[in-house]
Amino acid sequence: MSLPLFIAVALAVAALLGIAEMRALEGARRWLGMAAALVAPVLLYFALFPPPQAGRGRELVVLTAGTPADFHVPAGALVVALPGSEAAGVERVADLATALRRHADAQSLHVVGAGLSATDRDAARGLPLRFDAAPLPRGIVALEMPPAVLAGHAFTLRGRVAAATGAQLLLLEPGGRRQGPLAAATDGSFRFDAFAPRAAELSYELQLLDAGGNVLDRVDVPLAVREGRSLRLLLLAGGPDPDLKYLQRWALDAGHRVDARISLSRGIAQQRGETNLSDATLAATDVLIIDERAWSQLDKATRTRVLDAADAGLGVLLRLVAAPSPALLAEWRGLGLALQSAPDAASVHLSGAAEGSVLQRLALSANDASLLPLARDRDGNAFAVARNRGQGRLGAWWLQGSAGLVPSGQAVLHDQLWADALDVLARPRQAPPPSAPAWAWQDERIELCAATPALSVAAADATGAAESPAATGAAGTPGPAGAPRAAVEILTQARGDGRWCGGFWPREPGWHRLQAGDAETLLFVRAAGTAVALHRAETLAAMRALPATATTVRDPQRPGPRWPWFLAWLLPGSLLWWLQRRARRDGSGA
């Protein structure tokens, strides 16, 4: 029960008791007393909890870090300065929520400078807001990197620099290796391609250099490289071909278990391992890769068994070696993979491929927006797609000539194509890992989510340090390998999408381990004051994502004055006191 409700109930009881007492009086005093006993508690309640009165809505000017020194504050405006702002002569507050409590008549916000932190952005929701952003500082203002990479996989770093005409970028890799320097494009964008040869927590460093080689900005690039899980693959082919040969060789070199049956002629096949499509074999298989010739040789019962296994989690990839028949296209269209015949086969130019390296794809296209692309060319055209089926996935692949990448010195690109596709198709083994934002800074709130309500975070031991560009050895010491510190339990709330999310304020920089049941992931927290340009750009993007005009306007009402109600209460209160004294005196005189 809230305090106002409790007081209201108590005063109502007092009013009833007062009325009962006044009923014992006679004449006019009886009716005056009963009226006073009824009115006095009501006036006392409003003296304690006065009705709100409408305030005159005003705009609150909020100065943040990066506010220009020449910013002119309008005369008579409500102005506050948040931590980080160097503005002088204005009211300073710890956060936006404090400012809104102090200035209850503020009905809209005018934010100036770098923008609001995550906590302050929460406080600003529901208020009309306009934002005058300070110019981004010179430096690296955007960086795209994978949250985690599997050992043996290539990865790409993309980004953008601001106010750095003529500057160059240098990527320092662990062990002292380096890429570059290279010049950014005219729009400030840049790209580095690298390879993760082994599992470790690696720390790269990206530097922005001026024409003289001086460092203008530097950003740590932490990368968690994990051992890829060993998959059990089943390859079925109606005949040998070079692409199949190099696919099988890559899978074995990557540590996957490969069972295969390749038909050579009628009744003759090359076989490796267990290849019968029994329920037990399919349940133990992660991905079935079958070409159109082998699929056409399966009877109806076997095809049904394969599709049932896909419902239970099996990944099935139809590898198209030649133009499929209309009957096959219709059959797989009925399974949800809508492939259309294209006029002609097309050349495929892969991103990152050597100049003049051109592959082919069959005369097929996939225009269904519900299909998930498994692989694309550099123009964004898919040559492999997949869709969910039960707990598993069905996919199709119609790239030709990928085997040519290996002898031409582009084996990494070949391996990456298949590794990425199988990562998507493979049978799921565990719950999805906890999710965290791409960037986190010390002492700034971030949101963590997981598939279960139990979520904890533990910082790595201070003795653990990720392998950095300064390291001279090849192995390095993974940061999270040290003994973890005491875990912090995150208070989570259910979301409509089935996730559980909660806020976390990291108190120290470095690697943190997120644990949700048996699933875990790693989060790198940057030290406060580092990667300043990137931090400003991330804040700017978050500010621009806030609605400029809120759907509901914050009510600027505040409690009204208490003294008029108190003065009004004095009249019936004094009358009750006098009547009670008179009644006692008359009673004693009698």
Coordinates of C-alpha atoms in Angstrom, one line a residue:
M1 CA 0.0 0.0 0.0
S2 CA 1.4 3.4 -1.0
L3 CA 1.8 6.1 1.6
P4 CA -0.9 8.5 0.2
L5 CA -3.4 5.6 0.2
F6 CA -2.5 4.6 3.7
I7 CA -2.9 8.2 5.0
A8 CA -6.3 8.5 3.1
V9 CA -7.6 5.3 4.8
A10 CA -6.4 6.5 8.2
L11 CA -8.1 9.9 7.8
A12 CA -11.3 8.3 6.6
V13 CA -11.4 6.2 9.8
A14 CA -10.7 9.4 11.8
A15 CA -13.6 11.2 10.0
L16 CA -16.0 8.4 10.9
L17 CA -14.9 8.4 14.5
G18 CA -15.3 12.2 14.6
I19 CA -18.8 12.1 13.1
A20 CA -19.8 9.4 15.7
E21 CA -18.5 11.6 18.5
M22 CA -20.2 14.7 17.2
R23 CA -23.6 12.9 17.0
A24 CA -23.7 13.0 20.8
L25 CA -24.0 16.8 20.8
E26 CA -27.3 18.7 20.5
G27 CA -28.7 21.4 18.4
A28 CA -26.5 23.5 16.0
R29 CA -23.3 22.2 17.6
R30 CA -24.1 18.7 16.5
W31 CA -24.4 19.6 12.8
L32 CA -21.4 22.0 12.9
G33 CA -19.3 19.3 14.5
M34 CA -20.3 16.6 12.0
A35 CA -19.5 18.9 9.1
A36 CA -16.1 19.8 10.6
A37 CA -15.3 16.1 11.3
L38 CA -16.0 15.4 7.6
V39 CA -14.2 18.4 6.1
A40 CA -11.1 18.5 8.3
P41 CA -9.6 15.2 7.2
V42 CA -10.1 16.1 3.6
L43 CA -8.3 19.4 4.0
L44 CA -5.5 17.8 6.0
Y45 CA -4.9 15.2 3.2
F46 CA -4.5 17.9 0.6
A47 CA -2.2 19.8 3.0
L48 CA 0.0 16.7 3.1
F49 CA -0.4 15.8 -0.6
P50 CA -1.3 19.0 -2.5
P51 CA -2.8 18.5 -6.0
P52 CA -0.2 19.1 -8.8
Q53 CA -0.4 22.3 -10.6
A54 CA 0.6 22.8 -14.3
G55 CA 3.9 24.4 -14.7
R56 CA 5.0 26.4 -17.7
G57 CA 6.9 24.0 -20.0
R58 CA 10.5 25.2 -20.7
E59 CA 13.4 23.8 -22.7
L60 CA 16.4 22.5 -20.8
V61 CA 19.7 23.1 -22.5
V62 CA 22.1 20.3 -21.7
L63 CA 25.8 20.9 -22.3
T64 CA 27.9 17.8 -22.8
A65 CA 31.6 17.0 -23.6
G66 CA 32.8 18.7 -26.7
T67 CA 30.5 21.8 -26.4
P68 CA 32.0 24.5 -28.6
A69 CA 33.6 27.3 -26.5
D70 CA 31.7 29.9 -28.5
F71 CA 28.2 28.3 -27.9
H72 CA 25.8 31.1 -27.0
V73 CA 23.4 30.3 -24.2
P74 CA 20.0 32.0 -24.7
A75 CA 19.2 34.6 -22.0
G76 CA 16.9 33.2 -19.3
A77 CA 17.3 29.6 -20.5
L78 CA 17.5 26.6 -18.2
V79 CA 21.1 25.4 -18.6
V80 CA 22.9 22.5 -17.0
A81 CA 26.3 21.0 -17.7
L82 CA 27.0 17.2 -17.5
P83 CA 30.4 15.7 -16.6
G84 CA 32.9 16.2 -19.3
S85 CA 31.6 19.6 -20.3
E86 CA 34.1 22.5 -19.7
A87 CA 31.4 25.2 -19.7
A88 CA 31.9 27.7 -16.9
G89 CA 29.3 29.6 -15.0
V90 CA 26.4 27.1 -15.4
E91 CA 24.8 24.6 -13.1
R92 CA 26.6 21.3 -13.0
V93 CA 24.8 18.0 -12.5
A94 CA 25.9 14.4 -12.1
D95 CA 23.5 13.1 -14.8
L96 CA 20.4 14.1 -16.8
A97 CA 18.0 12.4 -14.3
T98 CA 19.2 14.8 -11.6
A99 CA 18.7 17.8 -13.8
L100 CA 15.2 16.7 -14.7
R101 CA 14.3 16.3 -11.0
R102 CA 15.7 19.8 -10.2
H103 CA 13.9 21.4 -13.2
A104 CA 10.5 19.7 -13.2
D105 CA 9.1 22.3 -15.5
A106 CA 11.5 21.2 -18.3
Q107 CA 9.3 19.9 -21.1
S108 CA 11.9 19.5 -23.9
L109 CA 15.7 19.0 -24.2
H110 CA 18.3 20.8 -26.3
V111 CA 21.5 18.8 -26.1
V112 CA 24.8 20.4 -27.3
G113 CA 28.2 18.7 -27.8
A114 CA 29.2 15.1 -28.0
G115 CA 25.8 13.7 -26.8
L116 CA 24.4 11.8 -23.9
S117 CA 25.7 8.6 -22.3
A118 CA 23.5 5.4 -22.4
T119 CA 22.1 6.2 -18.9
D120 CA 21.3 9.8 -19.8
R121 CA 19.7 8.6 -23.1
D122 CA 17.3 6.5 -21.0
A123 CA 16.4 9.5 -18.9
A124 CA 15.7 11.5 -22.1
R125 CA 13.2 9.1 -23.6
G126 CA 9.7 10.5 -23.7
L127 CA 10.9 14.1 -24.2
P128 CA 11.1 16.1 -27.4
L129 CA 14.8 16.5 -28.1
R130 CA 16.9 18.4 -30.5
F131 CA 20.7 17.8 -30.8
D132 CA 23.4 20.2 -31.9
A133 CA 26.4 17.8 -32.5
A134 CA 29.9 18.9 -32.1
P135 CA 32.2 18.1 -35.1
L136 CA 33.8 14.7 -34.8
P137 CA 37.5 14.9 -33.9
R138 CA 40.2 13.8 -36.3
G139 CA 40.7 10.0 -36.0
I140 CA 39.2 6.6 -36.6
V141 CA 35.4 7.1 -36.2
A142 CA 34.0 3.8 -37.5
L143 CA 35.3 0.3 -37.2
E144 CA 33.5 -3.0 -38.2
M145 CA 35.0 -6.2 -36.9
P146 CA 33.7 -9.7 -36.2
P147 CA 32.8 -10.3 -32.6
A148 CA 34.6 -13.7 -32.7
V149 CA 36.5 -15.6 -35.4
L150 CA 37.1 -19.4 -35.7
A151 CA 40.7 -20.6 -36.0
G152 CA 41.6 -21.1 -39.7
H153 CA 39.1 -18.5 -40.9
A154 CA 39.9 -15.2 -42.6
F155 CA 38.3 -12.0 -41.3
T156 CA 38.0 -8.4 -42.5
L157 CA 38.3 -5.1 -40.7
R158 CA 36.5 -2.2 -42.2
G159 CA 36.2 1.4 -41.0
R160 CA 36.3 5.1 -41.7
V161 CA 38.4 8.0 -40.7
A162 CA 37.3 11.7 -40.3
A163 CA 39.2 14.9 -40.9
A164 CA 42.3 13.1 -42.0
T165 CA 43.0 14.0 -45.6
G166 CA 46.2 12.5 -46.8
A167 CA 46.6 10.3 -43.7
Q168 CA 47.4 6.6 -43.9
L169 CA 46.5 3.5 -41.8
L170 CA 48.7 0.8 -40.3
L171 CA 47.5 -2.5 -38.8
L172 CA 49.9 -4.0 -36.3
E173 CA 49.3 -7.7 -35.8
P174 CA 50.3 -9.9 -32.9
G175 CA 54.0 -10.9 -33.0
G176 CA 55.1 -7.6 -34.6
R177 CA 53.7 -8.3 -38.1
R178 CA 52.2 -5.3 -39.8
Q179 CA 49.9 -4.4 -42.8
G180 CA 50.2 -1.1 -44.6
P181 CA 50.5 1.7 -44.4
L182 CA 47.6 2.2 -46.9
A183 CA 45.7 5.3 -47.8
A184 CA 42.0 5.7 -47.0
A185 CA 39.5 6.1 -49.8
T186 CA 38.2 9.5 -50.7
D187 CA 35.2 9.0 -48.4
G188 CA 37.5 8.0 -45.5
S189 CA 36.8 4.3 -45.7
F190 CA 39.5 1.6 -45.4
R191 CA 39.7 -2.2 -45.3
F192 CA 42.2 -4.8 -44.0
D193 CA 42.0 -8.5 -44.6
A194 CA 43.6 -10.9 -42.1
F195 CA 43.7 -14.5 -41.2
A196 CA 43.3 -16.2 -37.7
P197 CA 45.6 -19.2 -37.8
R198 CA 45.0 -20.4 -34.2
A199 CA 42.8 -20.0 -31.2
A200 CA 43.8 -17.2 -28.8
E201 CA 42.6 -13.8 -27.5
L202 CA 44.5 -11.5 -29.8
S203 CA 45.0 -7.8 -29.7
Y204 CA 45.6 -5.9 -32.9
E205 CA 46.3 -2.2 -33.1
L206 CA 45.1 0.1 -35.8
Q207 CA 47.0 3.4 -36.2
L208 CA 46.2 6.5 -38.2
L209 CA 49.4 8.2 -39.4
D210 CA 49.9 11.7 -40.9
A211 CA 52.1 12.3 -43.9
G212 CA 55.2 12.4 -41.7
G213 CA 54.5 9.1 -40.0
N214 CA 53.3 10.6 -36.7
V215 CA 50.4 8.8 -35.0
L216 CA 47.2 10.8 -35.0
D217 CA 45.0 8.2 -33.5
R218 CA 45.2 4.6 -32.4
V219 CA 42.6 2.0 -31.6
D220 CA 43.0 -1.4 -30.0
V221 CA 41.3 -4.2 -32.0
P222 CA 40.6 -7.1 -29.7
L223 CA 39.8 -10.4 -31.4
A224 CA 38.6 -13.6 -29.8
V225 CA 39.7 -16.5 -31.9
R226 CA 38.1 -19.8 -31.0
E227 CA 38.7 -23.4 -32.1
G228 CA 36.0 -24.3 -34.6
R229 CA 34.1 -27.3 -33.5
S230 CA 34.7 -30.5 -35.4
L231 CA 31.8 -31.4 -37.7
R232 CA 30.7 -34.7 -39.1
L233 CA 30.1 -34.2 -42.8
L234 CA 28.5 -36.7 -45.2
L235 CA 29.3 -36.1 -48.9
L236 CA 27.2 -37.8 -51.6
A237 CA 28.0 -37.2 -55.2
G238 CA 26.8 -38.7 -58.5
G239 CA 30.3 -38.3 -59.9
P240 CA 33.7 -36.9 -59.2
D241 CA 34.6 -33.2 -59.9
P242 CA 37.4 -30.9 -58.9
D243 CA 35.3 -28.7 -56.6
L244 CA 34.3 -31.8 -54.6
K245 CA 37.9 -32.9 -54.4
Y246 CA 39.1 -29.7 -52.9
L247 CA 36.1 -29.4 -50.6
Q248 CA 36.9 -32.9 -49.2
R249 CA 40.6 -32.0 -48.8
W250 CA 39.7 -28.7 -47.0
A251 CA 37.3 -30.5 -44.6
L252 CA 39.9 -33.1 -43.6
D253 CA 42.6 -30.5 -43.1
A254 CA 40.2 -28.4 -40.9
G255 CA 39.7 -31.4 -38.6
H256 CA 36.2 -32.4 -39.7
R257 CA 35.2 -36.0 -39.9
V258 CA 34.3 -36.7 -43.5
D259 CA 32.2 -39.7 -44.8
A260 CA 31.8 -39.8 -48.5
R261 CA 30.3 -41.8 -51.4
I262 CA 31.2 -40.8 -54.9
S263 CA 29.7 -42.7 -57.8
L264 CA 32.2 -43.6 -60.5
S265 CA 30.0 -45.7 -62.8
R266 CA 27.0 -47.9 -62.6
G267 CA 27.4 -50.0 -59.4
I268 CA 30.9 -48.7 -58.7
A269 CA 31.5 -46.0 -56.1
Q270 CA 34.4 -44.6 -54.1
Q271 CA 33.4 -44.7 -50.4
R272 CA 34.8 -43.4 -47.2
G273 CA 33.3 -44.2 -43.8
E274 CA 29.6 -44.8 -43.1
T275 CA 27.4 -43.5 -45.9
N276 CA 24.1 -45.2 -45.6
L277 CA 21.3 -42.8 -44.9
S278 CA 19.8 -44.6 -41.9
D279 CA 18.2 -42.7 -39.0
A280 CA 21.2 -43.3 -36.8
T281 CA 23.7 -42.0 -39.4
L282 CA 21.7 -38.9 -40.1
A283 CA 21.2 -38.2 -36.4
A284 CA 25.0 -38.3 -35.9
T285 CA 25.7 -36.1 -39.0
D286 CA 26.0 -32.3 -38.8
V287 CA 25.8 -31.5 -42.5
L288 CA 24.8 -33.6 -45.5
I289 CA 26.2 -32.2 -48.8
I290 CA 24.6 -33.9 -51.8
D291 CA 24.7 -33.0 -55.4
E292 CA 21.6 -33.1 -57.7
R293 CA 22.7 -36.4 -59.3
A294 CA 22.9 -38.2 -55.9
W295 CA 19.6 -36.6 -54.8
S296 CA 17.8 -37.9 -57.9
Q297 CA 19.0 -41.5 -57.1
L298 CA 17.3 -41.4 -53.6
D299 CA 14.0 -43.1 -53.3
K300 CA 11.0 -41.3 -51.8
A301 CA 11.3 -43.0 -48.4
T302 CA 15.0 -42.0 -48.1
R303 CA 14.2 -38.4 -49.1
T304 CA 11.5 -38.2 -46.4
R305 CA 14.0 -39.6 -43.9
V306 CA 16.5 -36.9 -44.8
L307 CA 13.9 -34.1 -44.5
D308 CA 12.8 -35.5 -41.1
A309 CA 16.4 -35.4 -40.0
A310 CA 16.6 -31.8 -41.1
D311 CA 13.5 -31.0 -39.0
A312 CA 15.6 -32.5 -36.1
G313 CA 18.6 -30.3 -36.7
L314 CA 20.5 -31.7 -39.7
G315 CA 21.9 -29.2 -42.2
V316 CA 21.3 -30.3 -45.8
L317 CA 23.1 -28.6 -48.7
L318 CA 22.2 -29.3 -52.4
R319 CA 25.4 -28.8 -54.4
L320 CA 24.4 -28.1 -58.0
V321 CA 27.0 -29.3 -60.4
A322 CA 24.9 -28.9 -63.6
A323 CA 21.8 -27.1 -64.6
P324 CA 19.0 -28.7 -62.5
S325 CA 15.9 -30.2 -64.1
P326 CA 12.5 -28.4 -63.9
A327 CA 11.3 -31.3 -61.7
L328 CA 14.1 -30.8 -59.2
L329 CA 13.6 -27.0 -59.0
A330 CA 9.9 -27.6 -58.4
E331 CA 10.6 -30.2 -55.7
W332 CA 13.0 -27.9 -53.8
R333 CA 10.7 -24.9 -54.3
G334 CA 8.1 -27.0 -52.5
L335 CA 10.6 -27.3 -49.7
G336 CA 11.0 -23.5 -49.4
L337 CA 14.1 -23.0 -51.6
A338 CA 12.7 -21.0 -54.5
L339 CA 15.4 -21.0 -57.2
Q340 CA 14.6 -19.5 -60.6
S341 CA 16.2 -20.2 -63.9
A342 CA 18.2 -17.3 -65.2
P343 CA 18.8 -16.5 -68.9
D344 CA 22.5 -17.3 -68.8
A345 CA 25.3 -18.4 -66.6
A346 CA 27.2 -15.5 -65.1
S347 CA 30.7 -14.7 -64.1
V348 CA 31.4 -14.4 -60.3
H349 CA 34.0 -12.0 -58.9
L350 CA 34.6 -12.7 -55.3
S351 CA 35.5 -10.0 -52.8
G352 CA 39.2 -10.3 -51.9
A353 CA 40.0 -12.4 -55.0
A354 CA 43.1 -11.8 -57.1
E355 CA 42.7 -9.6 -60.2
G356 CA 41.5 -11.7 -63.1
S357 CA 40.3 -14.5 -60.9
V358 CA 36.8 -15.2 -62.3
L359 CA 34.5 -18.1 -61.3
Q360 CA 31.2 -19.1 -62.8
R361 CA 27.7 -19.8 -61.4
L362 CA 24.9 -21.7 -63.0
A363 CA 22.0 -19.9 -64.7
L364 CA 20.0 -19.6 -61.4
S365 CA 18.9 -16.9 -59.1
A366 CA 17.2 -16.6 -55.7
N367 CA 15.0 -13.6 -55.3
D368 CA 13.0 -14.7 -52.3
A369 CA 13.7 -12.2 -49.5
S370 CA 13.1 -14.9 -46.9
L371 CA 16.2 -16.9 -48.0
L372 CA 19.4 -16.4 -46.1
P373 CA 22.5 -15.8 -48.3
L374 CA 25.3 -18.2 -47.6
A375 CA 27.7 -16.6 -50.0
R376 CA 27.7 -13.6 -52.3
D377 CA 30.0 -12.1 -55.0
R378 CA 31.5 -8.7 -54.6
D379 CA 28.3 -7.2 -56.3
G380 CA 26.1 -8.7 -53.6
N381 CA 24.6 -11.4 -55.8
A382 CA 24.1 -14.7 -53.9
F383 CA 25.3 -18.0 -55.3
A384 CA 24.3 -20.0 -52.2
V385 CA 21.3 -19.6 -50.0
A386 CA 19.6 -21.4 -47.1
R387 CA 16.3 -21.4 -45.1
N388 CA 15.3 -22.8 -41.8
R389 CA 13.5 -26.1 -41.6
G390 CA 12.5 -27.2 -38.1
Q391 CA 15.6 -27.1 -36.0
G392 CA 17.9 -27.5 -39.1
R393 CA 18.4 -25.8 -42.4
L394 CA 18.2 -26.6 -46.1
G395 CA 20.6 -24.9 -48.5
A396 CA 21.6 -24.8 -52.2
W397 CA 25.0 -24.0 -53.8
W398 CA 25.5 -23.2 -57.5
L399 CA 29.0 -21.8 -57.7
Q400 CA 31.3 -23.5 -60.3
G401 CA 35.1 -23.6 -60.3
S402 CA 35.9 -22.9 -56.7
A403 CA 38.7 -25.5 -57.0
G404 CA 40.7 -23.1 -59.2
L405 CA 41.2 -20.8 -56.2
V406 CA 43.5 -23.4 -54.5
P407 CA 46.3 -23.8 -57.1
S408 CA 46.2 -20.1 -57.9
G409 CA 47.4 -19.3 -54.3
Q410 CA 43.9 -18.3 -53.0
A411 CA 43.3 -21.3 -50.8
V412 CA 42.4 -19.0 -47.8
L413 CA 39.5 -17.6 -49.9
H414 CA 38.3 -21.1 -50.9
D415 CA 38.5 -22.3 -47.3
Q416 CA 36.6 -19.2 -46.1
L417 CA 33.7 -19.8 -48.5
W418 CA 33.1 -23.3 -47.3
A419 CA 33.8 -22.5 -43.6
D420 CA 31.2 -19.7 -43.6
A421 CA 28.6 -21.8 -45.3
L422 CA 29.0 -24.7 -43.0
D423 CA 29.0 -22.5 -39.9
V424 CA 25.4 -21.5 -40.9
L425 CA 24.2 -24.9 -42.0
A426 CA 25.7 -27.1 -39.2
R427 CA 23.5 -28.8 -36.6
P428 CA 23.2 -26.5 -33.6
R429 CA 25.0 -28.0 -30.5
Q430 CA 24.1 -25.5 -27.8
A431 CA 22.1 -22.5 -26.8
P432 CA 23.1 -19.2 -28.5
P433 CA 25.8 -17.4 -26.6
P434 CA 25.1 -14.2 -24.6
S435 CA 25.1 -11.0 -26.8
A436 CA 26.9 -7.8 -26.0
P437 CA 27.4 -4.5 -27.9
A438 CA 30.3 -4.3 -30.3
W439 CA 31.9 -1.5 -28.2
A440 CA 32.1 -1.1 -24.4
W441 CA 34.0 1.5 -22.4
Q442 CA 34.9 1.5 -18.7
D443 CA 32.3 2.9 -16.3
E444 CA 29.6 3.3 -19.0
R445 CA 26.5 1.2 -19.0
I446 CA 26.0 -1.4 -21.6
E447 CA 23.1 -3.9 -22.2
L448 CA 23.8 -7.6 -22.1
C449 CA 21.3 -10.3 -23.3
A450 CA 21.0 -14.0 -23.1
A451 CA 18.5 -16.8 -23.9
T452 CA 18.1 -17.6 -20.2
P453 CA 17.5 -15.3 -17.2
A454 CA 20.7 -16.5 -15.5
L455 CA 23.5 -14.2 -16.8
S456 CA 26.8 -13.4 -15.1
V457 CA 29.9 -11.4 -16.0
A458 CA 33.4 -12.1 -14.7
A459 CA 36.5 -9.9 -15.5
A460 CA 39.7 -11.7 -16.4
D461 CA 42.4 -11.9 -13.8
A462 CA 44.8 -8.9 -13.9
T463 CA 47.7 -11.3 -14.7
G464 CA 46.1 -12.3 -18.0
A465 CA 46.9 -10.3 -21.0
A466 CA 45.9 -10.8 -24.6
E467 CA 48.5 -11.4 -27.2
S468 CA 49.4 -8.0 -28.5
P469 CA 51.3 -6.4 -31.4
A470 CA 54.2 -5.8 -29.0
A471 CA 54.6 -9.5 -28.2
T472 CA 57.7 -11.0 -29.8
G473 CA 56.7 -14.7 -29.3
A474 CA 54.3 -16.6 -31.5
A475 CA 52.1 -17.9 -28.8
G476 CA 51.2 -15.1 -26.4
T477 CA 49.1 -15.4 -23.3
P478 CA 45.4 -15.3 -23.8
G479 CA 43.7 -12.7 -21.6
P480 CA 40.8 -14.7 -20.3
A481 CA 42.9 -17.8 -19.6
G482 CA 43.8 -16.5 -16.1
A483 CA 41.7 -17.3 -13.1
P484 CA 38.4 -15.3 -13.4
R485 CA 37.5 -12.9 -10.7
A486 CA 34.2 -13.1 -8.8
A487 CA 31.3 -13.1 -11.2
V488 CA 28.7 -10.4 -11.2
E489 CA 25.1 -11.6 -11.5
I490 CA 23.1 -9.5 -14.0
L491 CA 19.5 -8.6 -13.0
T492 CA 17.7 -9.4 -16.2
Q493 CA 14.2 -8.8 -17.5
A494 CA 12.3 -10.7 -20.2
R495 CA 12.0 -9.2 -23.7
G496 CA 9.3 -9.8 -26.2
D497 CA 11.8 -11.6 -28.5
G498 CA 12.5 -14.3 -26.0
R499 CA 15.7 -12.8 -24.7
W500 CA 16.6 -11.7 -21.2
C501 CA 18.5 -8.5 -20.9
G502 CA 20.0 -6.4 -18.2
G503 CA 22.4 -3.4 -17.6
F504 CA 26.1 -3.7 -16.6
W505 CA 28.6 -1.1 -15.7
P506 CA 32.1 -2.5 -16.3
R507 CA 34.5 -1.1 -13.6
E508 CA 37.7 -2.2 -15.2
P509 CA 39.0 -2.5 -18.7
G510 CA 40.0 -5.7 -20.5
W511 CA 38.4 -9.0 -21.3
H512 CA 35.3 -10.1 -19.6
R513 CA 33.6 -13.5 -19.8
L514 CA 29.8 -13.6 -20.2
Q515 CA 28.2 -16.8 -18.9
A516 CA 24.6 -18.0 -19.5
G517 CA 24.2 -21.6 -18.5
D518 CA 26.6 -23.6 -20.7
A519 CA 26.9 -20.8 -23.3
E520 CA 29.5 -18.1 -23.0
T521 CA 31.1 -15.3 -25.0
L522 CA 33.8 -12.8 -24.5
L523 CA 33.5 -9.0 -24.2
F524 CA 36.4 -6.5 -24.4
V525 CA 36.0 -3.3 -22.4
R526 CA 38.1 -0.3 -23.4
A527 CA 39.7 1.9 -20.8
A528 CA 38.0 5.2 -20.2
G529 CA 39.5 8.0 -22.4
T530 CA 40.8 5.6 -25.2
A531 CA 39.6 5.5 -28.8
V532 CA 38.2 9.0 -28.3
A533 CA 37.1 9.6 -31.9
L534 CA 35.5 6.2 -32.1
H535 CA 33.6 6.8 -28.8
R536 CA 32.4 10.2 -30.0
A537 CA 31.1 8.6 -33.3
E538 CA 29.3 5.8 -31.4
T539 CA 27.6 8.3 -29.1
L540 CA 26.6 10.5 -32.1
A541 CA 25.0 7.5 -33.8
A542 CA 23.1 6.6 -30.7
M543 CA 21.9 10.2 -30.3
R544 CA 20.7 10.3 -33.8
A545 CA 18.7 7.1 -33.2
L546 CA 16.7 8.9 -30.6
P547 CA 13.4 10.3 -31.8
A548 CA 13.5 14.0 -32.5
T549 CA 9.9 14.4 -31.3
A550 CA 8.6 12.1 -28.6
T551 CA 5.2 10.4 -28.9
T552 CA 4.3 11.4 -25.4
V553 CA 5.2 14.7 -23.8
R554 CA 6.5 14.7 -20.3
D555 CA 4.0 16.3 -17.9
P556 CA 5.8 19.3 -16.3
Q557 CA 3.3 19.4 -13.4
R558 CA 4.7 19.8 -9.9
P559 CA 3.1 19.6 -6.4
G560 CA 1.1 22.7 -5.5
P561 CA 1.7 24.8 -2.4
R562 CA 0.7 23.3 0.9
W563 CA 0.0 26.4 3.0
P564 CA -3.4 27.3 1.6
W565 CA -4.7 23.9 2.5
F566 CA -3.2 24.0 5.9
L567 CA -4.7 27.4 6.6
A568 CA -8.1 26.1 5.4
W569 CA -7.7 23.0 7.7
L570 CA -7.2 25.3 10.8
L571 CA -10.8 26.5 10.7
P572 CA -12.6 23.1 11.0
G573 CA -9.8 21.7 13.1
S574 CA -10.1 24.6 15.6
L575 CA -13.9 24.2 15.6
L576 CA -13.6 20.5 16.5
W577 CA -11.1 21.2 19.3
W578 CA -13.5 23.8 20.7
L579 CA -16.6 21.6 20.5
Q580 CA -14.7 18.7 22.1
R581 CA -13.5 21.0 25.0
R582 CA -17.0 22.4 25.4
A583 CA -18.5 18.9 25.5
R584 CA -16.1 17.7 28.2
R585 CA -16.7 20.9 30.3
D586 CA -20.5 20.5 30.1
G587 CA -20.1 16.8 31.0
S588 CA -17.9 17.6 34.1
G589 CA -20.3 20.4 35.1
A590 CA -23.2 18.0 35.1

